[in-house]
Short mmCIF file of C-alpha atoms in Angstrom, two decimals:
data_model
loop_
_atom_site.label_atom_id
_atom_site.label_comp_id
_atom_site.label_asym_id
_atom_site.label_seq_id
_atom_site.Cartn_x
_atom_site.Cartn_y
_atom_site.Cartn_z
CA UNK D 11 -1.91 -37.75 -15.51
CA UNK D 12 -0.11 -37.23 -18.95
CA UNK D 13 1.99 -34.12 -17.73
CA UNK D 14 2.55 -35.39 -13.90
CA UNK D 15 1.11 -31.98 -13.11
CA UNK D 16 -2.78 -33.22 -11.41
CA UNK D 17 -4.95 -32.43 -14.13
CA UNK D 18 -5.93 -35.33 -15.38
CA UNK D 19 -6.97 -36.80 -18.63
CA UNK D 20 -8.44 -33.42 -21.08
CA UNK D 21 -7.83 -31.16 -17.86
CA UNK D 22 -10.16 -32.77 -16.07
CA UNK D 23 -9.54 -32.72 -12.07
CA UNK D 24 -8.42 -30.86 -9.17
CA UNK D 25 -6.32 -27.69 -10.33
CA UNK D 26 -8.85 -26.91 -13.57
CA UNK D 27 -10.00 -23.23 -14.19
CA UNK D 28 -9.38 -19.59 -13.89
CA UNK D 29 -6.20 -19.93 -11.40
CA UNK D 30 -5.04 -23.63 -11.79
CA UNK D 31 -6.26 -24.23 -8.08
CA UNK D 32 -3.73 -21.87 -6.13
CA UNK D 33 -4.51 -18.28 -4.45
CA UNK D 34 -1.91 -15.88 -3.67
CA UNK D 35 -2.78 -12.84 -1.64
CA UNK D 36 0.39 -10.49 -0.70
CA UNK D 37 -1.25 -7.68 0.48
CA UNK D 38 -0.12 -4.97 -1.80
CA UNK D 39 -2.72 -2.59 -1.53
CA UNK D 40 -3.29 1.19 -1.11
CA UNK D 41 -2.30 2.52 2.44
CA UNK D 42 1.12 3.19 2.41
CA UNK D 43 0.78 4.28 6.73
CA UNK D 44 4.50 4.92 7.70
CA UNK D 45 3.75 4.89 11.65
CA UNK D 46 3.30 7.43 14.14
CA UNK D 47 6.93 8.56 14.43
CA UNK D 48 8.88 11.67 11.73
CA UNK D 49 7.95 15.15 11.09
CA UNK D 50 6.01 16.44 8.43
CA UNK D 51 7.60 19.52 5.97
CA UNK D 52 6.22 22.37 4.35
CA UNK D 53 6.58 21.91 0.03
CA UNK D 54 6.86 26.03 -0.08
CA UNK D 55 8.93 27.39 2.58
CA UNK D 56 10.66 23.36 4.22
CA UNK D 57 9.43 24.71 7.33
CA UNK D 58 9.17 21.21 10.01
CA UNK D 59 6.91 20.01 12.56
CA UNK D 60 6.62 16.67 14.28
CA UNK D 61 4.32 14.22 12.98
CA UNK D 62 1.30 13.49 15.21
CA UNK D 63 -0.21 10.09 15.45
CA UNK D 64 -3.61 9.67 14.20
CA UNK D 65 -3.37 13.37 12.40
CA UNK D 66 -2.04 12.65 8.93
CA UNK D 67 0.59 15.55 7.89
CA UNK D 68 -1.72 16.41 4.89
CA UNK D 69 -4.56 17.77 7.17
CA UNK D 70 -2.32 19.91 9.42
CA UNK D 71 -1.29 23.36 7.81
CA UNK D 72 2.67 24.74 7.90
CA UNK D 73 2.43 27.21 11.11
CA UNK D 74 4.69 29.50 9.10
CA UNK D 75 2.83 30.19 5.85
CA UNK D 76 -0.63 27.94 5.91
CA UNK D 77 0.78 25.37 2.76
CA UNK D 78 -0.80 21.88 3.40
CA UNK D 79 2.06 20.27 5.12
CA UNK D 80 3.87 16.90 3.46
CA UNK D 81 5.10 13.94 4.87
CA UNK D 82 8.95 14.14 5.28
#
């Protein structure tokens, strides 16, 4: 072990390859759910309405002028 760091003579043993042995997964991904609580808001008029669970605000239309609603 010429470095002290496990790889051996010619990097030759345990932590060798692509990633050096160690994974690292952090989540991080697409989603971005903020819960079943707020209101969603209209982008043309600001009109409000609560936000329902399982009905994202992007599929419910503003009951004032019909403008896909937004998530507040």
């Amino acid at each position: 072990m010429p470095q002290g760091d496990g790889t051996g003579p010619r990097g030759e043993g345990p932590r060798t390859g692509r990633k050096g042995g160690t994974t690292s997964n952090q989540g991080g991904g697409a989603g971005g759910g903020r819960g079943p609580g707020g209101s969603c808001i209209c982008p043309s008029c600001g009109a409000k309405s609560s936000h329902k669970a399982g009905s994202p605000c992007f599929e419910q239309k503003c009951p004032e002028c019909g403008t896909t609603m937004t998530r507040e």
